[in-house]
PDB file of C-alpha atoms and ligand atoms in Angstrom:
ATOM      1  CA  MET A   4      11.134  25.859  15.173  1.00  0.00           C
ATOM      2  CA  SER A   5       8.773  23.069  15.840  1.00  0.00           C
ATOM      3  CA  ASN A   6       7.907  21.159  18.884  1.00  0.00           C
ATOM      4  CA  LEU A   7       7.853  17.737  17.310  1.00  0.00           C
ATOM      5  CA  SER A   8       5.802  15.077  18.932  1.00  0.00           C
ATOM      6  CA  GLY A   9       5.299  11.478  18.101  1.00  0.00           C
ATOM      7  CA  SER A  10       6.455   7.991  18.701  1.00  0.00           C
ATOM      8  CA  THR A  11       8.809   5.671  16.910  1.00  0.00           C
ATOM      9  CA  VAL A  12       7.572   2.523  15.308  1.00  0.00           C
ATOM     10  CA  SER A  13      10.019  -0.246  14.714  1.00  0.00           C
ATOM     11  CA  ARG A  14       9.059  -3.781  13.877  1.00  0.00           C
ATOM     12  CA  LYS A  15      12.110  -5.715  13.016  1.00  0.00           C
ATOM     13  CA  LYS A  16      10.916  -9.162  13.856  1.00  0.00           C
ATOM     14  CA  LYS A  17       7.246  -8.986  13.149  1.00  0.00           C
ATOM     15  CA  GLN A  18       5.980 -11.649  10.804  1.00  0.00           C
ATOM     16  CA  ALA A  19       2.846  -9.785   9.832  1.00  0.00           C
ATOM     17  CA  PRO A  20       0.693 -11.377   7.151  1.00  0.00           C
ATOM     18  CA  ASN A  21       1.494  -8.362   5.003  1.00  0.00           C
ATOM     19  CA  CYS A  22       5.055  -9.472   5.015  1.00  0.00           C
ATOM     20  CA  PHE A  23       4.360 -12.610   3.102  1.00  0.00           C
ATOM     21  CA  ALA A  24       3.253 -11.074  -0.149  1.00  0.00           C
ATOM     22  CA  ALA A  25       6.313  -8.888  -0.075  1.00  0.00           C
ATOM     23  CA  ALA A  26       8.507 -11.919   0.445  1.00  0.00           C
ATOM     24  CA  LEU A  27       6.690 -13.670  -2.290  1.00  0.00           C
ATOM     25  CA  VAL A  28       7.198 -10.900  -4.781  1.00  0.00           C
ATOM     26  CA  LEU A  29      10.858 -10.904  -3.928  1.00  0.00           C
ATOM     27  CA  ALA A  30      11.021 -14.635  -4.405  1.00  0.00           C
ATOM     28  CA  LEU A  31       9.390 -14.298  -7.775  1.00  0.00           C
ATOM     29  CA  LEU A  32      11.788 -11.595  -8.755  1.00  0.00           C
ATOM     30  CA  GLY A  33      14.582 -14.038  -8.243  1.00  0.00           C
ATOM     31  CA  GLY A  34      16.100 -13.512  -4.838  1.00  0.00           C
ATOM     32  CA  PHE A  35      14.347 -14.656  -1.724  1.00  0.00           C
ATOM     33  CA  LEU A  36      16.087 -12.718   0.974  1.00  0.00           C
ATOM     34  CA  GLY A  37      13.643 -13.196   3.801  1.00  0.00           C
ATOM     35  CA  CYS A  38      10.927 -10.871   4.795  1.00  0.00           C
ATOM     36  CA  THR A  39      12.137  -9.846   8.204  1.00  0.00           C
ATOM     37  CA  THR A  40      15.458  -8.551   6.985  1.00  0.00           C
ATOM     38  CA  ILE A  41      14.040  -6.594   4.073  1.00  0.00           C
ATOM     39  CA  TYR A  42      10.883  -5.252   5.570  1.00  0.00           C
ATOM     40  CA  VAL A  43      12.075  -3.469   8.625  1.00  0.00           C
ATOM     41  CA  ARG A  44       8.975  -1.523   9.420  1.00  0.00           C
ATOM     42  CA  THR A  45      10.356   1.650  10.803  1.00  0.00           C
ATOM     43  CA  GLY A  46       9.037   5.125  10.835  1.00  0.00           C
ATOM     44  CA  VAL A  47       7.929   7.864  13.161  1.00  0.00           C
ATOM     45  CA  TYR A  48       4.717   9.695  13.739  1.00  0.00           C
ATOM     46  CA  HIS A  49       4.794  13.432  13.303  1.00  0.00           C
ATOM     47  CA  ARG A  50       2.280  15.929  14.627  1.00  0.00           C
ATOM     48  CA  VAL A  51       1.999  18.737  12.087  1.00  0.00           C
ATOM     49  CA  GLN A  52       2.783  22.183  13.477  1.00  0.00           C
ATOM     50  CA  LYS A  53       1.682  25.559  12.210  1.00  0.00           C
ATOM     51  CA  GLY A  54       3.489  26.592   9.039  1.00  0.00           C
ATOM     52  CA  GLU A  55       4.677  23.086   8.150  1.00  0.00           C
ATOM     53  CA  THR A  56       3.898  21.824   4.678  1.00  0.00           C
ATOM     54  CA  LEU A  57       4.123  18.371   3.187  1.00  0.00           C
ATOM     55  CA  THR A  58       7.132  19.294   1.070  1.00  0.00           C
ATOM     56  CA  ALA A  59       8.961  20.888   4.001  1.00  0.00           C
ATOM     57  CA  LEU A  60       8.287  17.806   6.112  1.00  0.00           C
ATOM     58  CA  ALA A  61       9.430  15.445   3.377  1.00  0.00           C
ATOM     59  CA  ARG A  62      12.690  17.336   2.917  1.00  0.00           C
ATOM     60  CA  SER A  63      13.415  17.614   6.620  1.00  0.00           C
ATOM     61  CA  TYR A  64      12.884  13.883   7.091  1.00  0.00           C
ATOM     62  CA  GLY A  65      14.609  12.917   3.843  1.00  0.00           C
ATOM     63  CA  VAL A  66      11.629  11.055   2.402  1.00  0.00           C
ATOM     64  CA  SER A  67       9.663  11.660  -0.764  1.00  0.00           C
ATOM     65  CA  VAL A  68       6.486  13.689  -0.845  1.00  0.00           C
ATOM     66  CA  GLN A  69       4.919  10.808  -2.756  1.00  0.00           C
ATOM     67  CA  ASP A  70       5.676   8.250  -0.023  1.00  0.00           C
ATOM     68  CA  LEU A  71       4.342  10.591   2.642  1.00  0.00           C
ATOM     69  CA  ALA A  72       1.216  11.239   0.625  1.00  0.00           C
ATOM     70  CA  GLU A  73       0.501   7.597  -0.163  1.00  0.00           C
ATOM     71  CA  ILE A  74       0.977   6.171   3.315  1.00  0.00           C
ATOM     72  CA  ASN A  75      -1.133   8.924   4.855  1.00  0.00           C
ATOM     73  CA  ASN A  76      -3.799   8.935   2.136  1.00  0.00           C
ATOM     74  CA  ILE A  77      -3.163  12.583   1.330  1.00  0.00           C
ATOM     75  CA  GLU A  78      -4.434  13.407  -2.120  1.00  0.00           C
ATOM     76  CA  ASP A  79      -3.867  17.139  -1.934  1.00  0.00           C
ATOM     77  CA  SER A  80      -1.033  18.708   0.022  1.00  0.00           C
ATOM     78  CA  THR A  81      -3.265  21.603   1.072  1.00  0.00           C
ATOM     79  CA  GLN A  82      -5.229  19.055   3.153  1.00  0.00           C
ATOM     80  CA  VAL A  83      -2.373  18.929   5.633  1.00  0.00           C
ATOM     81  CA  LYS A  84      -3.312  20.974   8.693  1.00  0.00           C
ATOM     82  CA  PRO A  85      -1.680  21.726  12.045  1.00  0.00           C
ATOM     83  CA  GLY A  86      -2.540  18.985  14.502  1.00  0.00           C
ATOM     84  CA  ASP A  87      -2.651  16.231  11.866  1.00  0.00           C
ATOM     85  CA  ARG A  88      -0.696  13.122  12.783  1.00  0.00           C
ATOM     86  CA  LEU A  89       1.328  11.800   9.881  1.00  0.00           C
ATOM     87  CA  PHE A  90       3.383   8.662   9.621  1.00  0.00           C
ATOM     88  CA  VAL A  91       6.838   9.162   8.130  1.00  0.00           C
ATOM     89  CA  PRO A  92       8.004   5.847   6.693  1.00  0.00           C
ATOM     90  CA  ARG A  93      11.610   4.745   7.184  1.00  0.00           C
ATOM     91  CA  ALA A  94      12.460   7.765   9.342  1.00  0.00           C
ATOM     92  CA  ARG A  95      14.317   6.734  12.478  1.00  0.00           C
ATOM     93  CA  ARG A  96      14.083   9.947  14.393  1.00  0.00           C
ATOM     94  CA  ARG A  97      12.484  13.311  14.192  1.00  0.00           C
ATOM     95  CA  PRO A  98      14.600  16.164  12.850  1.00  0.00           C
ATOM     96  CA  ALA A  99      15.464  18.881  15.348  1.00  0.00           C
ATOM     97  CA  THR A 100      13.500  21.330  13.265  1.00  0.00           C
ATOM     98  CA  VAL A 101      11.374  21.237  10.176  1.00  0.00           C
ATOM     99  CA  LYS A 102      12.984  23.770   7.924  1.00  0.00           C
ATOM    100  CA  PRO A 103      10.498  25.992   6.146  1.00  0.00           C
ATOM    101  CA  LEU A 104      10.862  26.047   2.376  1.00  0.00           C
ATOM    102  CA  PRO A 105      12.518  29.108   0.887  1.00  0.00           C
ATOM    103  CA  LYS A 106       9.918  31.680  -0.085  1.00  0.00           C
ATOM    104  CA  GLY A 107       8.352  30.998  -3.444  1.00  0.00           C
ATOM    105  CA  THR A 108       9.209  27.288  -3.453  1.00  0.00           C
ATOM    106  CA  PRO A 109       6.206  25.426  -4.829  1.00  0.00           C
ATOM    107  CA  GLU A 110       4.861  22.327  -3.091  1.00  0.00           C
ATOM    108  CA  GLU A 111       5.990  19.158  -4.846  1.00  0.00           C
ATOM    109  CA  LYS A 112       3.281  17.484  -6.874  1.00  0.00           C
ATOM    110  CA  ILE A 113       1.614  14.299  -5.700  1.00  0.00           C
ATOM    111  CA  VAL A 114       1.399  11.906  -8.628  1.00  0.00           C
ATOM    112  CA  PHE A 115      -1.618   9.749  -9.482  1.00  0.00           C
ATOM    113  CA  GLU A 116      -1.991   7.071 -12.140  1.00  0.00           C
ATOM    114  CA  ARG A 117      -5.686   6.562 -11.813  1.00  0.00           C
ATOM    115  CA  GLY A 118      -6.104   4.807 -15.102  1.00  0.00           C
ATOM    116  CA  ARG A 119      -3.470   2.154 -14.560  1.00  0.00           C
ATOM    117  CA  PHE A 120      -5.747  -0.305 -12.763  1.00  0.00           C
ATOM    118  CA  VAL A 121      -9.485  -0.904 -12.592  1.00  0.00           C
ATOM    119  CA  TRP A 122     -11.398  -1.852  -9.445  1.00  0.00           C
ATOM    120  CA  PRO A 123     -11.233  -5.631  -8.992  1.00  0.00           C
ATOM    121  CA  ILE A 124     -14.662  -5.678  -7.315  1.00  0.00           C
ATOM    122  CA  ARG A 125     -17.323  -3.172  -6.408  1.00  0.00           C
ATOM    123  CA  GLY A 126     -17.911  -2.852  -2.712  1.00  0.00           C
ATOM    124  CA  ARG A 127     -17.459  -0.751   0.349  1.00  0.00           C
ATOM    125  CA  LEU A 128     -13.925   0.297   1.188  1.00  0.00           C
ATOM    126  CA  THR A 129     -13.486  -0.915   4.762  1.00  0.00           C
ATOM    127  CA  SER A 130      -9.797  -0.303   5.272  1.00  0.00           C
ATOM    128  CA  ARG A 131      -7.304   1.954   3.596  1.00  0.00           C
ATOM    129  CA  PHE A 132      -3.638   1.596   2.827  1.00  0.00           C
ATOM    130  CA  GLY A 133      -1.206   2.795   5.468  1.00  0.00           C
ATOM    131  CA  MET A 134      -0.727   2.550   9.191  1.00  0.00           C
ATOM    132  CA  ARG A 135      -3.364   0.633  11.089  1.00  0.00           C
ATOM    133  CA  ASN A 136      -3.021   0.094  14.821  1.00  0.00           C
ATOM    134  CA  GLY A 137       0.710   0.590  14.662  1.00  0.00           C
ATOM    135  CA  SER A 138       1.463  -1.698  11.745  1.00  0.00           C
ATOM    136  CA  ARG A 139       1.368  -1.248   8.028  1.00  0.00           C
ATOM    137  CA  HIS A 140      -1.578  -2.301   5.929  1.00  0.00           C
ATOM    138  CA  ASP A 141      -0.057  -2.876   2.521  1.00  0.00           C
ATOM    139  CA  GLY A 142      -3.316  -2.830   0.602  1.00  0.00           C
ATOM    140  CA  ILE A 143      -6.962  -1.854   0.781  1.00  0.00           C
ATOM    141  CA  ASP A 144      -9.894  -3.952   1.958  1.00  0.00           C
ATOM    142  CA  ILE A 145     -13.132  -4.006   0.002  1.00  0.00           C
ATOM    143  CA  ALA A 146     -16.123  -5.744   1.541  1.00  0.00           C
ATOM    144  CA  ALA A 147     -18.371  -7.816  -0.716  1.00  0.00           C
ATOM    145  CA  ARG A 148     -20.656 -10.828  -0.575  1.00  0.00           C
ATOM    146  CA  PRO A 149     -18.911 -14.181  -0.585  1.00  0.00           C
ATOM    147  CA  GLY A 150     -18.657 -15.496  -4.120  1.00  0.00           C
ATOM    148  CA  THR A 151     -18.504 -12.057  -5.778  1.00  0.00           C
ATOM    149  CA  ASP A 152     -16.397 -12.109  -8.952  1.00  0.00           C
ATOM    150  CA  ILE A 153     -12.877 -10.754  -8.554  1.00  0.00           C
ATOM    151  CA  ARG A 154     -11.544  -9.211 -11.756  1.00  0.00           C
ATOM    152  CA  ALA A 155      -7.981  -8.678 -12.921  1.00  0.00           C
ATOM    153  CA  SER A 156      -7.298  -4.983 -12.538  1.00  0.00           C
ATOM    154  CA  ALA A 157      -5.043  -4.898 -15.602  1.00  0.00           C
ATOM    155  CA  ASP A 158      -3.661  -7.179 -18.283  1.00  0.00           C
ATOM    156  CA  GLY A 159      -0.994  -9.416 -16.869  1.00  0.00           C
ATOM    157  CA  ARG A 160       0.237 -12.851 -15.997  1.00  0.00           C
ATOM    158  CA  VAL A 161      -0.542 -15.022 -12.985  1.00  0.00           C
ATOM    159  CA  VAL A 162       2.663 -15.487 -11.004  1.00  0.00           C
ATOM    160  CA  TYR A 163       1.097 -17.041  -7.907  1.00  0.00           C
ATOM    161  CA  SER A 164      -2.210 -18.748  -7.245  1.00  0.00           C
ATOM    162  CA  GLN A 165      -2.492 -20.778  -4.094  1.00  0.00           C
ATOM    163  CA  ARG A 166      -2.965 -20.584  -0.367  1.00  0.00           C
ATOM    164  CA  LEU A 167      -0.611 -18.498   1.684  1.00  0.00           C
ATOM    165  CA  ARG A 168      -0.606 -18.171   5.436  1.00  0.00           C
ATOM    166  CA  GLY A 169      -2.594 -15.128   6.529  1.00  0.00           C
ATOM    167  CA  TYR A 170      -3.678 -14.365   3.006  1.00  0.00           C
ATOM    168  CA  GLY A 171      -5.765 -17.470   2.446  1.00  0.00           C
ATOM    169  CA  ASN A 172      -6.256 -18.071  -1.255  1.00  0.00           C
ATOM    170  CA  LEU A 173      -4.033 -15.521  -2.912  1.00  0.00           C
ATOM    171  CA  ILE A 174      -3.555 -14.514  -6.536  1.00  0.00           C
ATOM    172  CA  LEU A 175      -0.619 -12.428  -7.605  1.00  0.00           C
ATOM    173  CA  LEU A 176      -0.510 -10.875 -11.070  1.00  0.00           C
ATOM    174  CA  LYS A 177       2.485  -9.343 -12.779  1.00  0.00           C
ATOM    175  CA  HIS A 178       1.843  -6.392 -15.063  1.00  0.00           C
ATOM    176  CA  SER A 179       3.914  -4.137 -17.271  1.00  0.00           C
ATOM    177  CA  ASP A 180       6.428  -1.695 -15.783  1.00  0.00           C
ATOM    178  CA  ASP A 181       7.231  -4.037 -12.878  1.00  0.00           C
ATOM    179  CA  PHE A 182       3.808  -3.606 -11.270  1.00  0.00           C
ATOM    180  CA  PHE A 183       2.134  -6.421  -9.341  1.00  0.00           C
ATOM    181  CA  THR A 184      -1.368  -6.726  -7.943  1.00  0.00           C
ATOM    182  CA  ALA A 185      -2.425  -9.117  -5.185  1.00  0.00           C
ATOM    183  CA  TYR A 186      -5.903 -10.468  -4.406  1.00  0.00           C
ATOM    184  CA  ALA A 187      -6.314 -12.193  -1.047  1.00  0.00           C
ATOM    185  CA  HIS A 188      -8.791 -14.086   1.162  1.00  0.00           C
ATOM    186  CA  ASN A 189     -10.515 -15.522  -1.919  1.00  0.00           C
ATOM    187  CA  SER A 190     -12.994 -18.356  -1.507  1.00  0.00           C
ATOM    188  CA  LYS A 191     -11.766 -19.634  -4.869  1.00  0.00           C
ATOM    189  CA  ASN A 192      -8.922 -18.914  -7.266  1.00  0.00           C
ATOM    190  CA  LEU A 193     -10.001 -19.482 -10.863  1.00  0.00           C
ATOM    191  CA  VAL A 194      -6.663 -18.984 -12.615  1.00  0.00           C
ATOM    192  CA  LYS A 195      -3.472 -20.987 -12.580  1.00  0.00           C
ATOM    193  CA  LYS A 196       0.093 -19.844 -12.346  1.00  0.00           C
ATOM    194  CA  GLY A 197       1.563 -18.958 -15.734  1.00  0.00           C
ATOM    195  CA  ARG A 198      -1.713 -18.007 -17.318  1.00  0.00           C
ATOM    196  CA  LYS A 199      -2.182 -14.681 -19.082  1.00  0.00           C
ATOM    197  CA  VAL A 200      -5.153 -12.618 -17.989  1.00  0.00           C
ATOM    198  CA  LYS A 201      -6.958  -9.660 -19.493  1.00  0.00           C
ATOM    199  CA  LYS A 202      -8.074  -6.606 -17.610  1.00  0.00           C
ATOM    200  CA  GLY A 203     -11.563  -7.263 -16.251  1.00  0.00           C
ATOM    201  CA  GLN A 204     -11.298 -11.029 -16.537  1.00  0.00           C
ATOM    202  CA  VAL A 205     -12.751 -12.955 -13.599  1.00  0.00           C
ATOM    203  CA  ILE A 206      -9.864 -14.555 -11.722  1.00  0.00           C
ATOM    204  CA  GLY A 207     -11.436 -15.595  -8.426  1.00  0.00           C
ATOM    205  CA  LYS A 208     -14.278 -15.294  -5.954  1.00  0.00           C
ATOM    206  CA  VAL A 209     -14.485 -13.229  -2.785  1.00  0.00           C
ATOM    207  CA  GLY A 210     -14.167 -15.137   0.452  1.00  0.00           C
ATOM    208  CA  SER A 211     -12.725 -14.954   3.930  1.00  0.00           C
ATOM    209  CA  THR A 212      -9.889 -17.477   3.824  1.00  0.00           C
ATOM    210  CA  GLY A 213      -6.763 -16.765   5.855  1.00  0.00           C
ATOM    211  CA  HIS A 214      -6.859 -14.083   8.528  1.00  0.00           C
ATOM    212  CA  ALA A 215     -10.119 -12.364   7.704  1.00  0.00           C
ATOM    213  CA  THR A 216     -12.938 -11.368  10.004  1.00  0.00           C
ATOM    214  CA  GLY A 217     -15.501 -11.368   7.213  1.00  0.00           C
ATOM    215  CA  PRO A 218     -15.776 -11.740   3.454  1.00  0.00           C
ATOM    216  CA  HIS A 219     -13.687  -9.110   1.718  1.00  0.00           C
ATOM    217  CA  LEU A 220     -10.965  -8.635  -0.849  1.00  0.00           C
ATOM    218  CA  HIS A 221      -7.548  -7.505   0.313  1.00  0.00           C
ATOM    219  CA  PHE A 222      -6.063  -5.808  -2.749  1.00  0.00           C
ATOM    220  CA  GLU A 223      -2.454  -4.701  -3.119  1.00  0.00           C
ATOM    221  CA  VAL A 224      -0.565  -2.766  -5.741  1.00  0.00           C
ATOM    222  CA  ARG A 225       3.198  -3.140  -5.782  1.00  0.00           C
ATOM    223  CA  LYS A 226       5.832  -1.496  -7.916  1.00  0.00           C
ATOM    224  CA  GLY A 227       8.676  -3.947  -7.716  1.00  0.00           C
ATOM    225  CA  ARG A 228       8.646  -4.884  -4.065  1.00  0.00           C
ATOM    226  CA  ALA A 229       7.357  -1.569  -2.772  1.00  0.00           C
ATOM    227  CA  ALA A 230       3.734  -1.504  -1.662  1.00  0.00           C
ATOM    228  CA  ARG A 231       1.922   1.436  -3.218  1.00  0.00           C
ATOM    229  CA  ASN A 232      -1.408   2.968  -2.281  1.00  0.00           C
ATOM    230  CA  PRO A 233      -3.988   1.343  -4.578  1.00  0.00           C
ATOM    231  CA  LEU A 234      -6.261   4.379  -4.350  1.00  0.00           C
ATOM    232  CA  PHE A 235      -3.629   6.384  -6.233  1.00  0.00           C
ATOM    233  CA  PHE A 236      -3.907   3.958  -9.168  1.00  0.00           C
ATOM    234  CA  LEU A 237      -7.656   3.252  -9.323  1.00  0.00           C
ATOM    235  CA  PRO A 238     -10.361   5.441 -10.864  1.00  0.00           C
ATOM    236  CA  LYS A 239     -12.059   7.705  -8.349  1.00  0.00           C
ATOM    237  CA  VAL A 240     -15.418   6.387  -7.160  1.00  0.00           C
TER     238      VAL A 240
HETATM  239 ZN1   ZN B 320      -6.285  -5.995   4.036  1.00  0.00          ZN
END
């Protein structure tokens, strides 16, 4: 039995800047359905109790281990310790109990694809993917001097290259396997919509356009319309 603590997060109407790239991807995929109706940002916080494991939590809440791992930046399930506060995406309420796994059940593997993308810039990671002050941060922030070259993190095609509220100058690339990457707050976009790009090719320059407190790159990885944790797809630094 667990004494589950936490609070519910529900943001049905919030027009967060993060929302726009999601809406955009949807639009590009053919059906603009409106951000607010698709991206209902629900979830609950869960305080880990003694004996609870990531897999047991995932099963009790009905979410995937992978989603739990990515949104909480957990790279190894043995990192999870009693007292940790985890965000459980999409969950509406806490289960009455977190059922322990049957004896001998292995923890589900967390999957990484570290070679899929390369770092678009070098710089200090200033913000991770996941919950930030009660709302979702759908990418990572990398600080760099204004004007630093931004490079395509994989071969692909430019599907968006213009200003977008909140994001400033934004570039969106489409890659194989329904992956997208987004590059925001650029001082300059150097590629046009429709153009093919090669991995490592310079596509823009770092800036602080849109809602940005200083020069940095906001970088997103999406699989279809789902935001994924970029750190699970980039080489380890
Ligand atoms: Zn950001």
